[in-house]
Short mmCIF file of C-alpha atoms and ligand atoms in Angstrom, two decimals:
data_model
loop_
_atom_site.label_atom_id
_atom_site.label_comp_id
_atom_site.label_asym_id
_atom_site.label_seq_id
_atom_site.Cartn_x
_atom_site.Cartn_y
_atom_site.Cartn_z
CA MET Z 192 135.92 28.74 17.91
CA GLN Z 193 134.99 28.56 14.02
CA ASN Z 194 132.16 25.95 14.54
CA THR Z 195 131.46 23.67 17.47
CA THR Z 196 131.24 20.00 15.45
CA ASN Z 197 134.46 18.00 15.99
CA THR Z 198 132.78 14.70 14.63
CA ASN Z 199 131.57 14.01 11.06
CA GLU Z 200 131.42 10.21 9.99
CA GLN Z 201 130.24 11.54 6.51
CA TYR Z 202 132.84 13.58 5.87
CA GLN Z 203 134.87 13.05 2.58
CA TYR Z 204 138.43 13.82 3.11
CA GLY Z 205 140.39 14.66 -0.14
CA GLU Z 206 143.41 16.24 -1.71
CA ARG Z 207 144.12 20.03 -1.52
CA GLN Z 208 143.99 21.98 -4.85
CA ILE Z 209 146.59 23.89 -5.12
CA GLU Z 210 146.63 27.27 -7.88
CA ALA Z 211 149.47 26.87 -10.20
CA MET Z 212 151.74 30.20 -10.13
CA PRO Z 213 154.20 29.14 -12.41
CA LYS Z 214 156.00 32.96 -12.97
CA LYS Z 215 156.43 32.93 -8.92
CA GLU Z 216 158.69 29.43 -9.64
CA MET Z 217 161.80 30.57 -8.02
CA THR Z 218 164.76 29.00 -9.97
CA LEU Z 219 168.03 30.19 -10.91
CA TYR Z 220 167.51 30.24 -14.42
CA ASN Z 221 164.45 32.44 -14.34
CA GLY Z 222 166.53 35.01 -12.20
CA GLN Z 223 163.95 35.54 -9.23
CA LEU Z 224 166.01 33.50 -7.22
CA ALA Z 225 169.26 35.43 -7.90
CA GLY Z 226 167.26 38.52 -7.60
CA TYR Z 227 165.67 37.80 -4.47
CA ILE Z 228 168.89 36.93 -2.80
CA SER Z 229 170.60 40.05 -4.10
CA SER Z 230 167.81 41.97 -2.77
CA PHE Z 231 167.80 40.28 0.71
CA LEU Z 232 171.15 40.48 1.20
CA GLY Z 233 171.49 44.08 0.28
CA VAL Z 234 168.59 45.25 2.93
CA PHE Z 235 170.53 43.04 5.54
CA SER Z 236 173.75 44.27 4.78
CA PHE Z 237 172.49 47.83 5.27
CA LEU Z 238 171.02 46.74 8.45
CA ALA Z 239 174.01 45.13 9.71
CA VAL Z 240 175.93 48.42 9.34
CA LEU Z 241 173.46 50.31 11.12
CA CYS Z 242 173.83 47.43 14.02
CA PHE Z 243 177.19 48.20 14.30
CA LEU Z 244 176.90 52.10 14.39
CA PHE Z 245 174.02 51.66 16.80
CA PRO Z 246 174.70 48.63 18.38
CA THR Z 247 172.81 49.91 21.78
CA TYR Z 248 169.47 50.60 20.49
CA LEU Z 249 169.48 48.03 17.35
CA THR Z 250 171.15 44.62 19.21
CA THR Z 251 169.78 42.60 21.52
CA GLN Z 252 171.66 42.22 24.84
CA THR Z 253 172.03 38.49 24.97
CA LEU Z 254 173.07 38.05 21.54
CA ARG Z 255 175.92 40.97 21.84
CA GLU Z 256 177.32 38.99 24.44
CA VAL Z 257 178.24 36.11 22.18
CA TYR Z 258 179.25 38.14 19.33
CA ASN Z 259 182.61 38.21 17.86
CA PRO Z 260 183.10 41.45 16.02
CA ASP Z 261 185.64 40.65 13.82
CA PHE Z 262 184.04 37.02 12.70
CA LEU Z 263 180.54 39.11 11.83
CA LYS Z 264 182.54 42.08 9.79
CA ILE Z 265 183.66 38.84 7.46
CA MET Z 266 179.96 37.78 7.21
CA LEU Z 267 178.99 41.33 6.24
CA GLN Z 268 181.75 41.40 3.72
CA VAL Z 269 180.76 38.03 2.34
CA GLY Z 270 177.25 39.15 2.40
CA MET Z 271 177.76 42.48 0.37
CA TRP Z 272 180.10 40.86 -2.08
CA ALA Z 273 177.13 38.37 -2.38
CA SER Z 274 174.55 40.91 -2.90
CA ILE Z 275 176.45 42.35 -5.86
CA LEU Z 276 177.36 38.67 -7.48
CA PHE Z 277 173.44 37.65 -7.67
CA ALA Z 278 172.62 41.26 -8.66
CA VAL Z 279 174.90 40.75 -11.86
CA ILE Z 280 173.36 37.21 -12.55
CA CYS Z 281 170.28 38.51 -12.29
CA ILE Z 282 170.66 41.64 -15.06
CA VAL Z 283 172.21 39.01 -17.13
CA ILE Z 284 169.06 36.46 -16.99
CA GLU Z 285 167.12 39.86 -17.60
CA ARG Z 286 164.37 38.97 -15.30
CA ARG Z 287 163.33 40.70 -11.83
CA ARG Z 288 165.90 43.28 -12.74
CA LYS Z 289 164.19 45.58 -9.83
CA LEU Z 290 165.21 43.24 -7.50
CA ALA Z 291 168.84 43.29 -8.78
CA ILE Z 292 168.25 47.19 -8.52
CA VAL Z 293 167.36 47.09 -4.68
CA GLY Z 294 170.21 44.94 -4.11
CA VAL Z 295 172.87 47.21 -5.36
CA LEU Z 296 171.51 50.26 -3.95
CA TYR Z 297 171.11 48.73 -0.35
CA THR Z 298 174.55 47.64 -0.63
CA SER Z 299 175.76 50.71 -1.66
CA TRP Z 300 173.93 52.64 0.85
CA ALA Z 301 175.71 49.63 3.54
CA HIS Z 302 179.32 50.86 1.73
CA LEU Z 303 178.74 54.53 2.12
CA LEU Z 304 177.85 54.13 5.81
CA GLY Z 305 181.15 51.92 6.48
CA GLY Z 306 180.64 48.65 5.07
CA TYR Z 307 182.47 45.80 5.88
CA SER Z 308 185.57 48.50 7.68
CA ILE Z 309 183.13 49.96 9.81
CA ASN Z 310 184.77 50.32 13.52
CA TYR Z 311 182.39 48.55 15.85
CA GLU Z 312 180.80 51.30 18.71
CA GLN Z 313 180.83 49.70 22.19
CA ALA Z 314 177.05 49.41 23.58
CA THR Z 315 175.19 50.26 26.40
CA ASP Z 316 173.81 47.43 28.38
CA ASP Z 317 169.91 47.30 29.90
CA VAL Z 318 168.77 50.03 27.31
CA PHE Z 319 165.55 49.19 25.27
CA SER Z 320 166.59 47.79 21.98
CA PHE Z 321 165.24 46.70 18.74
CA GLY Z 322 166.64 43.07 17.68
CA PHE Z 323 167.33 43.99 14.22
CA ASP Z 324 170.80 41.59 14.51
CA TRP Z 325 167.85 38.74 15.48
CA LEU Z 326 165.89 39.70 12.85
CA ILE Z 327 168.76 39.04 10.15
CA LEU Z 328 170.19 36.00 11.66
CA ALA Z 329 166.75 34.31 12.43
CA PHE Z 330 165.64 34.92 8.84
CA ILE Z 331 168.84 33.67 6.79
CA ILE Z 332 169.33 30.52 9.42
CA SER Z 333 165.11 29.61 9.13
CA ALA Z 334 165.18 30.36 5.22
CA ILE Z 335 168.32 28.18 4.58
CA ILE Z 336 167.01 24.95 6.79
CA CYS Z 337 163.33 25.44 6.51
CA ILE Z 338 163.16 26.18 2.44
CA THR Z 339 165.80 23.34 2.22
CA LEU Z 340 163.37 20.79 4.19
CA GLU Z 341 160.27 22.02 2.43
CA LYS Z 342 162.01 21.33 -0.77
CA THR Z 343 163.29 17.71 0.11
CA PHE Z 344 160.04 16.64 1.62
CA PRO Z 345 157.26 18.75 0.10
CA LYS Z 346 153.90 18.27 1.27
CA TYR Z 347 151.99 20.50 -1.63
CA LYS Z 348 154.69 20.41 -4.41
CA GLU Z 349 153.38 22.96 -6.76
CA GLN Z 350 153.10 25.36 -3.35
CA VAL Z 351 155.67 28.10 -4.36
CA VAL Z 352 158.00 29.71 -1.68
CA LEU Z 353 156.15 33.09 -2.91
CA ARG Z 354 152.94 31.69 -2.76
CA PRO Z 355 149.67 34.51 -1.81
CA LYS Z 356 150.54 36.67 1.12
CA TRP Z 357 153.99 35.88 1.98
CA LYS Z 358 154.95 39.44 2.22
CA LEU Z 359 152.37 39.66 5.18
CA ASP Z 360 153.83 37.08 7.04
CA MET Z 361 157.09 38.41 6.39
CA VAL Z 362 155.94 41.72 8.56
CA TYR Z 363 154.62 39.52 10.92
CA PHE Z 364 158.40 37.43 11.03
CA SER Z 365 159.99 41.24 11.25
CA VAL Z 366 157.83 42.90 14.20
CA ASN Z 367 158.22 39.20 15.97
CA HIS Z 368 161.70 39.53 15.73
CA LEU Z 369 162.68 43.35 15.86
CA LEU Z 370 160.42 43.55 19.16
CA ILE Z 371 161.93 40.71 20.85
CA THR Z 372 163.44 43.13 23.70
CA GLY Z 373 160.10 44.32 24.06
CA PHE Z 374 158.22 40.98 24.44
CA MET Z 375 160.66 40.13 27.34
CA LEU Z 376 160.29 43.35 29.28
CA VAL Z 377 156.42 42.60 29.14
CA GLY Z 378 156.73 39.33 30.16
CA ASN Z 379 159.71 39.64 32.69
CA TRP Z 380 157.29 42.51 34.49
CA GLY Z 381 154.80 40.00 34.54
CA CYS Z 382 156.52 37.36 36.13
CA HIS Z 383 157.87 39.68 39.32
CA GLN Z 384 154.24 40.17 39.84
CA PHE Z 385 154.30 36.68 41.21
CA SER Z 386 157.55 36.95 42.84
CA TRP Z 387 155.39 36.00 46.14
CA ALA Z 388 154.77 32.62 44.83
CA ILE Z 389 158.57 31.66 44.36
CA ASN Z 390 159.38 28.86 46.97
CA GLU Z 391 163.26 28.95 47.18
CA ASP Z 392 163.19 25.33 48.72
CA PHE Z 393 160.81 24.15 45.76
CA GLN Z 394 163.48 25.81 43.10
CA ALA Z 395 166.69 23.91 44.90
CA GLN Z 396 164.67 20.56 45.06
CA ILE Z 397 163.45 21.21 41.17
CA ARG Z 398 167.81 21.31 40.70
CA THR Z 399 168.62 18.47 42.30
CA ILE Z 400 166.44 16.20 39.82
CA PRO Z 401 168.52 14.79 36.73
CA VAL Z 402 168.43 17.36 33.99
CA ILE Z 403 166.28 15.12 31.30
CA LEU Z 404 163.72 14.52 34.21
CA GLN Z 405 163.87 18.65 34.88
CA PHE Z 406 163.36 18.65 30.83
CA LEU Z 407 160.62 16.70 30.86
CA ILE Z 408 158.63 18.48 33.88
CA ILE Z 409 159.21 22.01 31.94
CA PHE Z 410 158.02 20.07 28.68
CA MET Z 411 155.13 18.25 29.96
CA CYS Z 412 153.74 21.48 32.45
CA ALA Z 413 154.43 23.81 29.16
CA ASP Z 414 152.39 21.39 26.91
CA PHE Z 415 149.45 21.56 29.36
CA ILE Z 416 149.67 25.28 29.90
CA LEU Z 417 149.57 26.22 26.07
CA TYR Z 418 147.13 23.25 25.69
CA TRP Z 419 144.58 25.17 27.60
CA SER Z 420 145.48 28.23 27.03
CA HIS Z 421 145.35 27.88 23.28
CA ARG Z 422 141.63 25.91 23.99
CA VAL Z 423 140.75 29.20 25.93
CA PHE Z 424 141.64 31.44 22.96
CA HIS Z 425 139.08 28.98 20.92
CA ILE Z 426 136.32 28.60 23.11
CA TYR Z 427 135.32 32.33 24.05
CA PRO Z 428 134.79 34.72 21.09
CA LYS Z 429 136.23 37.40 22.27
CA LEU Z 430 139.79 35.82 22.31
CA TRP Z 431 139.02 34.16 19.32
CA LYS Z 432 139.22 37.27 17.29
CA PHE Z 433 142.55 37.81 18.52
CA HIS Z 434 143.50 33.98 17.76
CA ALA Z 435 141.90 33.94 14.37
CA VAL Z 436 144.73 36.54 13.07
CA HIS Z 437 146.72 33.39 13.31
CA HIS Z 438 144.67 30.83 11.52
CA SER Z 439 143.88 33.44 8.84
CA THR Z 440 146.77 31.85 6.52
CA GLU Z 441 145.22 29.95 3.98
CA HIS Z 442 148.79 28.83 2.98
CA MET Z 443 151.11 26.84 5.29
CA ASP Z 444 155.16 26.93 5.44
CA TRP Z 445 157.68 28.21 7.44
CA LEU Z 446 156.61 31.96 7.39
CA ALA Z 447 152.72 31.10 8.34
CA GLY Z 448 153.56 30.12 11.96
CA SER Z 449 154.94 34.24 12.39
CA ARG Z 450 151.74 35.05 11.68
CA SER Z 451 149.93 35.72 15.15
CA HIS Z 452 148.68 38.92 17.27
CA MET Z 453 150.84 40.65 19.43
CA VAL Z 454 148.61 40.41 22.25
CA HIS Z 455 148.37 36.58 21.76
CA SER Z 456 151.92 36.10 21.30
CA VAL Z 457 153.13 38.29 24.46
CA PHE Z 458 149.95 36.59 26.47
CA GLU Z 459 151.40 32.75 25.39
CA ARG Z 460 155.09 33.58 25.75
CA SER Z 461 154.68 35.47 29.02
CA LEU Z 462 152.71 32.09 30.68
CA ILE Z 463 155.67 30.19 29.66
CA MET Z 464 158.45 32.29 30.99
CA LEU Z 465 156.02 32.63 34.37
CA LEU Z 466 156.20 28.81 34.59
CA LEU Z 467 159.98 29.08 33.90
CA PHE Z 468 160.32 31.60 36.73
CA LEU Z 469 158.24 29.23 39.21
CA LEU Z 470 160.36 26.20 38.33
CA GLY Z 471 163.70 27.58 38.79
CA ALA Z 472 164.84 24.92 36.91
CA ASP Z 473 168.68 24.44 35.58
CA LYS Z 474 169.67 27.42 33.00
CA THR Z 475 170.78 24.71 30.77
CA VAL Z 476 167.60 22.92 30.93
CA VAL Z 477 165.64 26.17 30.26
CA ASP Z 478 168.10 27.37 27.19
CA THR Z 479 167.32 23.70 26.16
CA TYR Z 480 163.47 23.80 26.47
CA ILE Z 481 163.25 27.48 24.79
CA ILE Z 482 165.44 25.97 21.70
CA PHE Z 483 163.70 23.13 21.34
CA ALA Z 484 159.82 24.92 21.63
CA ALA Z 485 161.16 27.68 19.19
CA THR Z 486 161.94 24.85 16.40
CA GLN Z 487 159.15 22.77 16.99
CA ALA Z 488 156.67 26.10 16.66
CA VAL Z 489 158.42 26.52 13.26
CA LEU Z 490 158.99 22.69 11.94
CA ILE Z 491 155.02 22.26 12.32
CA HIS Z 492 153.75 25.09 10.30
CA LEU Z 493 156.16 23.75 7.29
CA ASN Z 494 155.22 22.93 3.66
CA SER Z 495 156.27 19.27 4.32
CA ASP Z 496 155.37 15.66 5.45
CA LEU Z 497 158.72 15.39 7.61
CA PRO Z 498 159.69 11.67 7.70
CA VAL Z 499 159.06 11.55 11.73
CA GLY Z 500 158.07 8.19 11.54
CA TRP Z 501 156.61 6.61 14.77
CA LEU Z 502 157.08 10.18 16.68
CA ARG Z 503 153.78 11.21 14.98
CA PHE Z 504 151.98 9.67 17.25
CA ILE Z 505 153.66 11.17 20.38
CA LEU Z 506 154.98 14.85 19.19
CA VAL Z 507 153.22 17.22 17.59
CA THR Z 508 154.31 17.29 14.14
CA PRO Z 509 153.22 19.19 10.64
CA GLN Z 510 150.37 16.52 9.66
CA PHE Z 511 148.74 17.34 13.21
CA HIS Z 512 149.26 21.06 13.64
CA HIS Z 513 147.95 21.39 9.59
CA TRP Z 514 144.77 19.58 11.04
CA HIS Z 515 144.57 22.30 13.70
CA HIS Z 516 144.58 25.08 10.91
CA ALA Z 517 142.35 23.19 8.66
CA SER Z 518 138.82 24.26 7.89
CA ASP Z 519 137.50 21.11 6.58
CA GLN Z 520 134.60 20.12 9.18
CA PRO Z 521 135.64 17.49 11.30
CA ALA Z 522 139.16 18.90 12.23
CA ILE Z 523 137.64 21.94 13.68
CA ASP Z 524 138.63 22.87 16.76
CA THR Z 525 141.16 20.35 17.34
CA ASN Z 526 144.92 19.72 18.07
CA PHE Z 527 145.24 22.14 20.69
CA ALA Z 528 148.65 21.25 21.78
CA ALA Z 529 152.07 22.53 20.90
CA HIS Z 530 154.40 19.50 22.16
CA THR Z 531 152.81 16.23 22.61
CA VAL Z 532 149.73 14.81 21.34
CA LEU Z 533 148.79 13.50 25.30
CA PHE Z 534 146.51 16.18 26.20
CA ASP Z 535 144.69 16.22 22.91
CA ARG Z 536 143.84 12.62 23.16
CA LEU Z 537 143.28 12.76 26.90
CA PHE Z 538 140.70 15.77 26.64
CA GLY Z 539 139.10 14.66 23.56
CA THR Z 540 139.97 16.98 20.97
CA TYR Z 541 142.72 14.70 19.03
CA HIS Z 542 141.80 15.15 15.20
CA MET Z 543 144.41 13.05 12.89
CA PRO Z 544 143.43 10.84 9.94
CA ILE Z 545 146.68 9.55 9.09
CA LYS Z 546 146.20 9.26 5.63
CA TYR Z 547 144.82 12.61 5.17
CA TRP Z 548 145.62 16.20 4.87
CA PRO Z 549 143.52 18.94 5.10
CA LYS Z 550 141.59 19.74 1.76
CA LYS Z 551 141.42 24.10 2.84
CA TYR Z 552 143.16 26.01 5.68
CA GLY Z 553 141.98 29.22 7.10
CA THR Z 554 139.09 30.83 8.90
CA THR Z 555 135.21 30.10 8.13
CA LYS Z 556 135.02 33.96 8.05
CA PRO Z 557 137.71 36.04 6.13
CA LEU Z 558 139.74 38.59 8.11
CA PRO Z 559 141.52 42.06 6.98
CA GLN Z 560 144.41 40.94 4.69
CA THR Z 561 146.87 43.68 6.15
CA TYR Z 562 148.92 44.12 9.25
CA ILE Z 563 147.29 46.84 10.49
CA GLY Z 564 143.88 45.31 9.74
CA GLN Z 565 144.47 42.44 11.23
CA PHE Z 566 146.24 44.18 14.75
CA LEU Z 567 142.74 46.44 14.82
CA TYR Z 568 140.58 43.23 14.20
CA PRO Z 569 140.10 42.08 17.57
CA PHE Z 570 139.18 45.69 18.74
CA LYS Z 571 136.26 45.87 16.76
CA ASP Z 572 132.56 44.47 17.29
ZN1 ZN J 873 144.01 27.86 17.29
#
């Protein structure tokens, strides 16, 4: 809800100007890449050892069910040695030595707590826990895949990985993953308030449908729900203040999508959980949808012009969603859908000049630039 005008025939589209940040460029030659790899691996090794020590409280139950502790210990060993190796490279290159020191310190603490020869404590199920394991896994996998995509198919080549406010988005990424169990508990509680609406005959009917069709039903129903809930958050000023947090990022990339007010995240996730709860589709279909939706949500924020071809006319792609984040006048309050472009086309909010990308991202009114400041922002007048 930045402005109500969607169309502007006179609007001049143009190229976005990116500030050059040569000092933030991460290359092996300037020691910065080695320093960050060392420090991240050091911190993650330390957290991983804590996970081995207190699995009941620091790891997620769903992931625990598929873990092979011996394999994880080998991964921890690789991580700890790699942290030391990259710290040495960083020190030899003589740049960003502080990062190397962080890496060595955390790896040493991980070693002192038992390191990769630590014993695996048996976890107790059904206890509230933080998702430290989920944070480590999601960060490493997302960073490798997304940064590779962004470097292979860049949209704004000049935009560095360490662009302004990346640390704030890293806080959002961490909180979202650490509190995964809390989000699920709230969602489950919300779903069970609607147990009365479950129709077992209807659910049995759904499960007789071929799995591809079941997937399509979930996909389209979720898209419809997400379209309208998103649009409502843009329309009503009180709700917009929650959603404005997500729009406050001025640099789109793999971390930018994590920036979202907790109230808005919990609400959206609970809506989708309720849909899945009431439909009662096949578990494999539900799992496939969740993986697809989570992946698409990250990809559409990438600083990347992915070679999606004709799919851009069907699915929500980076270009489509970048326009949603634009502060260019004709794009304001457009492109609300999460999965396909259908509902924006149908309800008159589609905006995608194929030749252009936004000149500027962010909200027209500036927001606080800290996690706490943004958390409190919607509660203030
Ligand atoms: Zn929005």
